[in-house]
Amino acid sequence: MIRYHRRRFIAGLGFAAGGAALAAIADKLVSRAYGQEPAAQKFVVFWFIGGSIQVQQGQTGWGLIPPELKGEGESGVGGAVELSGNTGFTWPKKLAPLTAIRNKVAILDNLNNQCPGASAHGSMFQATTCSPGSGLPGGPSIDQAIAQVVGKESAMSSILVGYNERSIQLNLERNVDSFAAAQGSPIPHTTSVPLLLRELFGTGVSAGGKPPSPKPIMDSLRLDIKRLEGRLATEERGALQDYLRLVEQFEAQQAARAKLDCGLAPSFPAGSPEEMATAMTQALTLAFQCGISKVAGIAIGTGGDHEDMPAYSATTGERIFDGHSFEFDYSRQGGLIQTFHMSLIAEMHKALGDALVSVYTCDSGMAPMEGDAGAVFTHHATNYRVPAIVVGDWGGALKTGGRYLRYGAKVAYDHTNGVGNNQSLADLFLTIAHGMGAPLATFGGPEQVVPTTGPLKELLA
Amino acid sequence: MGRSGQTISSRRGDGPPQHAANDPSRVNAVLATSLVHGSSARYQQQGGKRHSVLLPTITCFFEPASSRELLPHMSKPNVQGLSGLGRTSRGGKCAGLLTATLLAGCTGFLGSSKSDETSGLPGLGSGAGNGVGAGAGLGTGGALAGGGTAPLSPEETPNAPAPDLNLPPDANIPCVEGADASAPSRLWRLTRLQLQNTLREFYRGMVPNAGDNPLEGLVLPFGGVSAGDRFSTRSVSYGLDEASFRDLMGASGFVARKLVADLAQQSCVGNADFAGCAASLMTKAGQLAYRRPLSPSELQQYTGVAIAERAQGEAEAMALALQALLMAPEVNFRLEAGAAGLTGSMDPHAIASGLAYGLTDGPPDAALMEAAANGGLSSAADIAAQARRLIGDKGGVKNPDQTASLFPVSPMERFIKEYFRYDYVERVDKSTMLFDWYRSWAMLEDTRRLVSEILITKAEGGLFPAIFGTTMAFVESNTKNNYGLVGDFGNRTQTEVPGRSGIMTQPSWLAGFSQPDHNDAIRRGRFVRESMLCQGLPGLPIGNIPPLDIAQFPVLRDALTQHRADPACAGCHSLMDPIGFAFEEYDHVGRKRTEEAGRPVDASWEIVGASEPGLSGTHQGAAELGTRLAESPLVSRCFVAHSFQYWLGRAPGAGDGCTLESANKAFQDNGGSYPALVASLLSSPSFSQRKTP
């Protein structure tokens, strides 16, 4: 039974809105609270970011390709490459906030988004679940595929958060564009900080109190569902199966929640996009520490178009970043935004230590805006030179080790050719799943199974 | 639920048998049911099942490769562990076949999405093509005409392009006498607004004098809108998930407990005949919540909760019973199933719910409940009459003067918004340095008011000329700059703006279909092609597509010439760009202009491959485009097909041809009356008949 008095913890840290106090002493306190070392816990956060991660922006220096490799297969053609160790290459400017934990980071390059029929602009479900492009997910997003295995006994199987330009402008509480429970089953992520805090730390009905037993309601629902089964066609009964599954899941989660004492909802400023992102990651950190969940997904700037990347005027001092501009400065602005994200990741890792692994990818095309032969950027993304950043190693379960891993490519990257990279983004996803204790064999849905070769042996210990 | 070591099963039951990761037959099976759908086929999808109905598909084979192929030369000595990583796919070959087919599709001719004799042009897609693959392509058209490129060998075919499967509906499904228009039974989840209205009306039905907003403070679920859908009413996109279920428990508990408190003694607390009182209360509550009378077993079930939990206190017992009722699937979803078993006409109460939620976003009113109970919905005429009543005499607009709202509040207004997508103005940012007066929300509200006014005054006749040609506009102090007007327009003033013609010349639409700093003739042209002509286009191909050289060619038309010069681009861009040029007489913030980069604006346009004489040829300007679209039979049919999608929550299928034809006839025969069109759709068998597939 976990007793975690978060209010005392926060008070003891002198917690302020910025959350920077969740620093070096956090691990120690968490250990004391749980009575165990952090490495025994495992948490994972998937970052799906609209826009792009620039692999190669030599001129502005915001890319991920180490300068030591310039001129050698910039387009990724040819051999697989590994630059290993935390001093073996120039650390990318974009990842500056991770410098202190560089030995826990791996940069993966040249992954391929091998979804059948994948779109160059594969955003949203097309990127995270291999959607066939019909606007519906082709299968569970990787966070859900893992949560459905490891989150069964948690108060929340996963925590999904994020925002985009639209959710900010319209003051939406939820978006539906990135995460899915199964084929054809999109699920929303929370885009409102107050709602997130309510979900995690307060019911909104009896804040801080324990909810009444739901058993009579759940039993009644079971009868409703059974009665309806005879009225629906076979295929439509899936909706009822979902309902039933949710009933059972809710009961289990209520039981798990009853064992926690996470206290009342904290208060975070959440006016600007930076504040929202900071608040969300702080809330996730607290939720992990309290034991509410083990899996999280963050979708920032996702949505139907590049224009969904929100403004970061405070961070960049620039006009609103639209994500689809032809301007030369696009990559620099994008780089600044992603560096800001790295700072948030660094803070989470400070608080959660070896227990946390963060996986940072982009969803808009799951690909970089990449030029050939050293051009700064091109108009359209591709899906066969996908980078990813993995931070953390679960106390050695992953072999991140400050490495740059570039997988080989068969053909040059140009206008008319391009397929043939050896490693799929899904292989990375499976690696993380295995590391988290969800040894999935495949990724995708029954009609959208992604070709994979299995977990990356060079990453999984 | 996932199990360790296994893939996650699909939502609607288990999918095909799962194979080992490297089993070629698995991949083969996957691709054999793959995804190059025609528009109708795609929207036939229900409950996550793909219906590869109308088009042959391409099967490809994945072959293992030797590990030697996977060990390209290592350029650094310290490479570790990147060898022997299994097989590579020959996905390139498969992808190439798909690519070639789709590109060939773009280089072929276009008709409407189905080849028809009147067009004189074959459609894309199925049938003998250029010998590429099995002819799978876009649409359900006829033979792929010549003019395409020679087939490419697997080695030289590029990556699979992005088949954009958000295709428009089929506007030309034939009406076959006797065709079965029944749709599968379904559970259609309420939207947040619909749930809000349902709970409010439930509460007001239970508590006399509850007031207009009795549930203040209620936190509701179902707030997400599926971003990838053409319309927000696509029923398969909305279900229940973990977060929504939690929120629903919170909301139902809130309402139940407040109701018990507000009813006080009438909640059965302290009643000597608690069981009898509970039954009576649940009878009334059940009818309001379910939008129909409860069956004896249902009543017994919910009353039983109250009786069983009485030991927790009578107030808590009643609250739990009410909460159990409000959590029921039939409260939060619309059940659309045959009344007699699984097939046949829906139950009259289900029809009533369908009409009410569709047209008012709320539960059936007393008149509709009365009609459902007393045989008043037994004929198409009855249903149509109720639909007309709910639409009212203001084109479905409920709050014409609601200036505070940024978004249409009625389903009719919402359809026009989603059809034209003028809300995209919120997605495109403009330089505040250059346009410090630019207010996207104000532009959006201008157009919302315009749509409202059009529906009020023109819905019953003359809708098309209005939406494609009106010079009316609503202008306020900031948006006058979008129109180039001077003067005081106050908070918002209705005025005439010569030079404007319909919704696609509204600054909101023009800005929404533009880039941050220049026009986007491609997207505009594509929008017209897909939304007005129901002709789908593939998505962007994978590859490093060089950017347009805007710096060298400051006039957009010149910059886009590259698209038509390059054969790899021309196939698709010739279908989009020339249409989009119609709007070049406006800039990217919606201002009228006569010059671009010092040269006179050239707003000549062309619909390449047009199937109607009225749409053929080269013409000038957006007004001319609007006029010709408004007069086009194809555009009318396409509009009807989109309306079908919106109001029925699914795309039309093979059995819906007669419904489409009747709706189009009702539209045309009533002088272009949109309420007549909608009433026709909602009184059709496509709406009211259900079946078991």
PDB file of N, CA and C in Angstrom, chain B residues 223-263:
ATOM      1  N   GLY B 223     -15.600  15.791 -25.210  1.00  0.00           N
ATOM      2  CA  GLY B 223     -15.239  17.082 -25.767  1.00  0.00           C
ATOM      3  C   GLY B 223     -14.364  17.029 -27.000  1.00  0.00           C
ATOM      4  N   GLY B 224     -13.775  15.898 -27.291  1.00  0.00           N
ATOM      5  CA  GLY B 224     -12.859  15.851 -28.423  1.00  0.00           C
ATOM      6  C   GLY B 224     -13.592  15.709 -29.744  1.00  0.00           C
ATOM      7  N   VAL B 225     -13.033  16.330 -30.758  1.00  0.00           N
ATOM      8  CA  VAL B 225     -13.564  16.178 -32.112  1.00  0.00           C
ATOM      9  C   VAL B 225     -12.467  15.545 -32.945  1.00  0.00           C
ATOM     10  N   SER B 226     -12.813  14.488 -33.637  1.00  0.00           N
ATOM     11  CA  SER B 226     -11.821  13.785 -34.433  1.00  0.00           C
ATOM     12  C   SER B 226     -11.305  14.687 -35.543  1.00  0.00           C
ATOM     13  N   ALA B 227     -10.009  14.968 -35.478  1.00  0.00           N
ATOM     14  CA  ALA B 227      -9.466  16.007 -36.343  1.00  0.00           C
ATOM     15  C   ALA B 227      -9.379  15.586 -37.795  1.00  0.00           C
ATOM     16  N   GLY B 228      -9.357  14.304 -38.071  1.00  0.00           N
ATOM     17  CA  GLY B 228      -9.129  13.882 -39.439  1.00  0.00           C
ATOM     18  C   GLY B 228     -10.370  13.714 -40.277  1.00  0.00           C
ATOM     19  N   ASP B 229     -11.537  13.958 -39.720  1.00  0.00           N
ATOM     20  CA  ASP B 229     -12.779  13.704 -40.439  1.00  0.00           C
ATOM     21  C   ASP B 229     -13.235  14.912 -41.237  1.00  0.00           C
ATOM     22  N   ARG B 230     -13.867  14.621 -42.339  1.00  0.00           N
ATOM     23  CA  ARG B 230     -14.438  15.701 -43.174  1.00  0.00           C
ATOM     24  C   ARG B 230     -15.528  16.422 -42.410  1.00  0.00           C
ATOM     25  N   PHE B 231     -16.360  15.657 -41.738  1.00  0.00           N
ATOM     26  CA  PHE B 231     -17.426  16.249 -40.934  1.00  0.00           C
ATOM     27  C   PHE B 231     -17.370  15.716 -39.513  1.00  0.00           C
ATOM     28  N   SER B 232     -17.823  16.524 -38.598  1.00  0.00           N
ATOM     29  CA  SER B 232     -17.769  16.151 -37.191  1.00  0.00           C
ATOM     30  C   SER B 232     -18.814  15.130 -36.810  1.00  0.00           C
ATOM     31  N   THR B 233     -19.675  14.764 -37.738  1.00  0.00           N
ATOM     32  CA  THR B 233     -20.766  13.855 -37.415  1.00  0.00           C
ATOM     33  C   THR B 233     -20.459  12.405 -37.787  1.00  0.00           C
ATOM     34  N   ARG B 234     -19.244  12.141 -38.141  1.00  0.00           N
ATOM     35  CA  ARG B 234     -18.902  10.778 -38.560  1.00  0.00           C
ATOM     36  C   ARG B 234     -19.024   9.841 -37.367  1.00  0.00           C
ATOM     37  N   SER B 235     -20.016   8.978 -37.388  1.00  0.00           N
ATOM     38  CA  SER B 235     -20.376   8.236 -36.186  1.00  0.00           C
ATOM     39  C   SER B 235     -19.295   7.271 -35.735  1.00  0.00           C
ATOM     40  N   VAL B 236     -18.578   6.664 -36.665  1.00  0.00           N
ATOM     41  CA  VAL B 236     -17.595   5.652 -36.251  1.00  0.00           C
ATOM     42  C   VAL B 236     -16.406   6.273 -35.514  1.00  0.00           C
ATOM     43  N   SER B 237     -16.268   7.574 -35.612  1.00  0.00           N
ATOM     44  CA  SER B 237     -15.114   8.211 -34.982  1.00  0.00           C
ATOM     45  C   SER B 237     -15.273   8.382 -33.478  1.00  0.00           C
ATOM     46  N   TYR B 238     -16.462   8.162 -32.975  1.00  0.00           N
ATOM     47  CA  TYR B 238     -16.710   8.528 -31.578  1.00  0.00           C
ATOM     48  C   TYR B 238     -17.171   7.331 -30.764  1.00  0.00           C
ATOM     49  N   GLY B 239     -16.425   7.081 -29.754  1.00  0.00           N
ATOM     50  CA  GLY B 239     -16.792   5.991 -28.855  1.00  0.00           C
ATOM     51  C   GLY B 239     -16.482   6.383 -27.440  1.00  0.00           C
ATOM     52  N   LEU B 240     -16.338   5.381 -26.630  1.00  0.00           N
ATOM     53  CA  LEU B 240     -16.069   5.622 -25.222  1.00  0.00           C
ATOM     54  C   LEU B 240     -14.639   5.189 -24.930  1.00  0.00           C
ATOM     55  N   ASP B 241     -13.967   5.924 -24.113  1.00  0.00           N
ATOM     56  CA  ASP B 241     -12.610   5.562 -23.738  1.00  0.00           C
ATOM     57  C   ASP B 241     -12.457   5.768 -22.242  1.00  0.00           C
ATOM     58  N   GLU B 242     -11.289   5.461 -21.781  1.00  0.00           N
ATOM     59  CA  GLU B 242     -11.056   5.482 -20.334  1.00  0.00           C
ATOM     60  C   GLU B 242     -11.350   6.850 -19.738  1.00  0.00           C
ATOM     61  N   ALA B 243     -10.836   7.870 -20.365  1.00  0.00           N
ATOM     62  CA  ALA B 243     -11.037   9.208 -19.809  1.00  0.00           C
ATOM     63  C   ALA B 243     -12.508   9.621 -19.889  1.00  0.00           C
ATOM     64  N   SER B 244     -13.150   9.342 -20.999  1.00  0.00           N
ATOM     65  CA  SER B 244     -14.557   9.712 -21.147  1.00  0.00           C
ATOM     66  C   SER B 244     -15.419   8.952 -20.158  1.00  0.00           C
ATOM     67  N   PHE B 245     -15.082   7.703 -19.928  1.00  0.00           N
ATOM     68  CA  PHE B 245     -15.865   6.904 -18.988  1.00  0.00           C
ATOM     69  C   PHE B 245     -15.764   7.511 -17.595  1.00  0.00           C
ATOM     70  N   ARG B 246     -14.554   7.881 -17.227  1.00  0.00           N
ATOM     71  CA  ARG B 246     -14.370   8.521 -15.916  1.00  0.00           C
ATOM     72  C   ARG B 246     -15.177   9.807 -15.826  1.00  0.00           C
ATOM     73  N   ASP B 247     -15.090  10.601 -16.867  1.00  0.00           N
ATOM     74  CA  ASP B 247     -15.832  11.866 -16.868  1.00  0.00           C
ATOM     75  C   ASP B 247     -17.337  11.612 -16.808  1.00  0.00           C
ATOM     76  N   LEU B 248     -17.771  10.599 -17.504  1.00  0.00           N
ATOM     77  CA  LEU B 248     -19.197  10.277 -17.515  1.00  0.00           C
ATOM     78  C   LEU B 248     -19.660   9.856 -16.123  1.00  0.00           C
ATOM     79  N   MET B 249     -18.823   9.092 -15.447  1.00  0.00           N
ATOM     80  CA  MET B 249     -19.158   8.716 -14.059  1.00  0.00           C
ATOM     81  C   MET B 249     -19.263   9.975 -13.201  1.00  0.00           C
ATOM     82  N   GLY B 250     -18.339  10.882 -13.405  1.00  0.00           N
ATOM     83  CA  GLY B 250     -18.390  12.123 -12.635  1.00  0.00           C
ATOM     84  C   GLY B 250     -19.638  12.925 -12.946  1.00  0.00           C
ATOM     85  N   ALA B 251     -19.955  13.047 -14.223  1.00  0.00           N
ATOM     86  CA  ALA B 251     -21.111  13.846 -14.628  1.00  0.00           C
ATOM     87  C   ALA B 251     -22.413  13.216 -14.160  1.00  0.00           C
ATOM     88  N   SER B 252     -22.545  11.924 -14.340  1.00  0.00           N
ATOM     89  CA  SER B 252     -23.792  11.263 -13.949  1.00  0.00           C
ATOM     90  C   SER B 252     -23.970  11.313 -12.435  1.00  0.00           C
ATOM     91  N   GLY B 253     -22.874  11.179 -11.717  1.00  0.00           N
ATOM     92  CA  GLY B 253     -22.962  11.281 -10.265  1.00  0.00           C
ATOM     93  C   GLY B 253     -23.372  12.668  -9.815  1.00  0.00           C
ATOM     94  N   PHE B 254     -22.816  13.645 -10.464  1.00  0.00           N
ATOM     95  CA  PHE B 254     -23.159  15.044 -10.145  1.00  0.00           C
ATOM     96  C   PHE B 254     -24.649  15.278 -10.350  1.00  0.00           C
ATOM     97  N   VAL B 255     -25.147  14.875 -11.503  1.00  0.00           N
ATOM     98  CA  VAL B 255     -26.560  15.122 -11.830  1.00  0.00           C
ATOM     99  C   VAL B 255     -27.464  14.346 -10.880  1.00  0.00           C
ATOM    100  N   ALA B 256     -27.098  13.094 -10.633  1.00  0.00           N
ATOM    101  CA  ALA B 256     -27.949  12.253  -9.778  1.00  0.00           C
ATOM    102  C   ALA B 256     -28.058  12.825  -8.369  1.00  0.00           C
ATOM    103  N   ARG B 257     -26.942  13.215  -7.827  1.00  0.00           N
ATOM    104  CA  ARG B 257     -26.954  13.691  -6.444  1.00  0.00           C
ATOM    105  C   ARG B 257     -27.642  15.052  -6.325  1.00  0.00           C
ATOM    106  N   LYS B 258     -27.448  15.861  -7.315  1.00  0.00           N
ATOM    107  CA  LYS B 258     -28.115  17.171  -7.289  1.00  0.00           C
ATOM    108  C   LYS B 258     -29.617  16.993  -7.429  1.00  0.00           C
ATOM    109  N   LEU B 259     -29.998  16.051  -8.261  1.00  0.00           N
ATOM    110  CA  LEU B 259     -31.419  15.804  -8.465  1.00  0.00           C
ATOM    111  C   LEU B 259     -32.082  15.329  -7.169  1.00  0.00           C
ATOM    112  N   VAL B 260     -31.429  14.401  -6.509  1.00  0.00           N
ATOM    113  CA  VAL B 260     -31.980  13.901  -5.249  1.00  0.00           C
ATOM    114  C   VAL B 260     -32.104  15.034  -4.242  1.00  0.00           C
ATOM    115  N   ALA B 261     -31.088  15.868  -4.193  1.00  0.00           N
ATOM    116  CA  ALA B 261     -31.134  16.989  -3.249  1.00  0.00           C
ATOM    117  C   ALA B 261     -32.261  17.960  -3.605  1.00  0.00           C
ATOM    118  N   ASP B 262     -32.406  18.264  -4.896  1.00  0.00           N
ATOM    119  CA  ASP B 262     -33.405  19.256  -5.310  1.00  0.00           C
ATOM    120  C   ASP B 262     -34.827  18.714  -5.214  1.00  0.00           C
ATOM    121  N   LEU B 263     -34.962  17.410  -5.431  1.00  0.00           N
ATOM    122  CA  LEU B 263     -36.302  16.830  -5.320  1.00  0.00           C
ATOM    123  C   LEU B 263     -36.754  16.720  -3.863  1.00  0.00           C
TER     124      LEU B 263
END
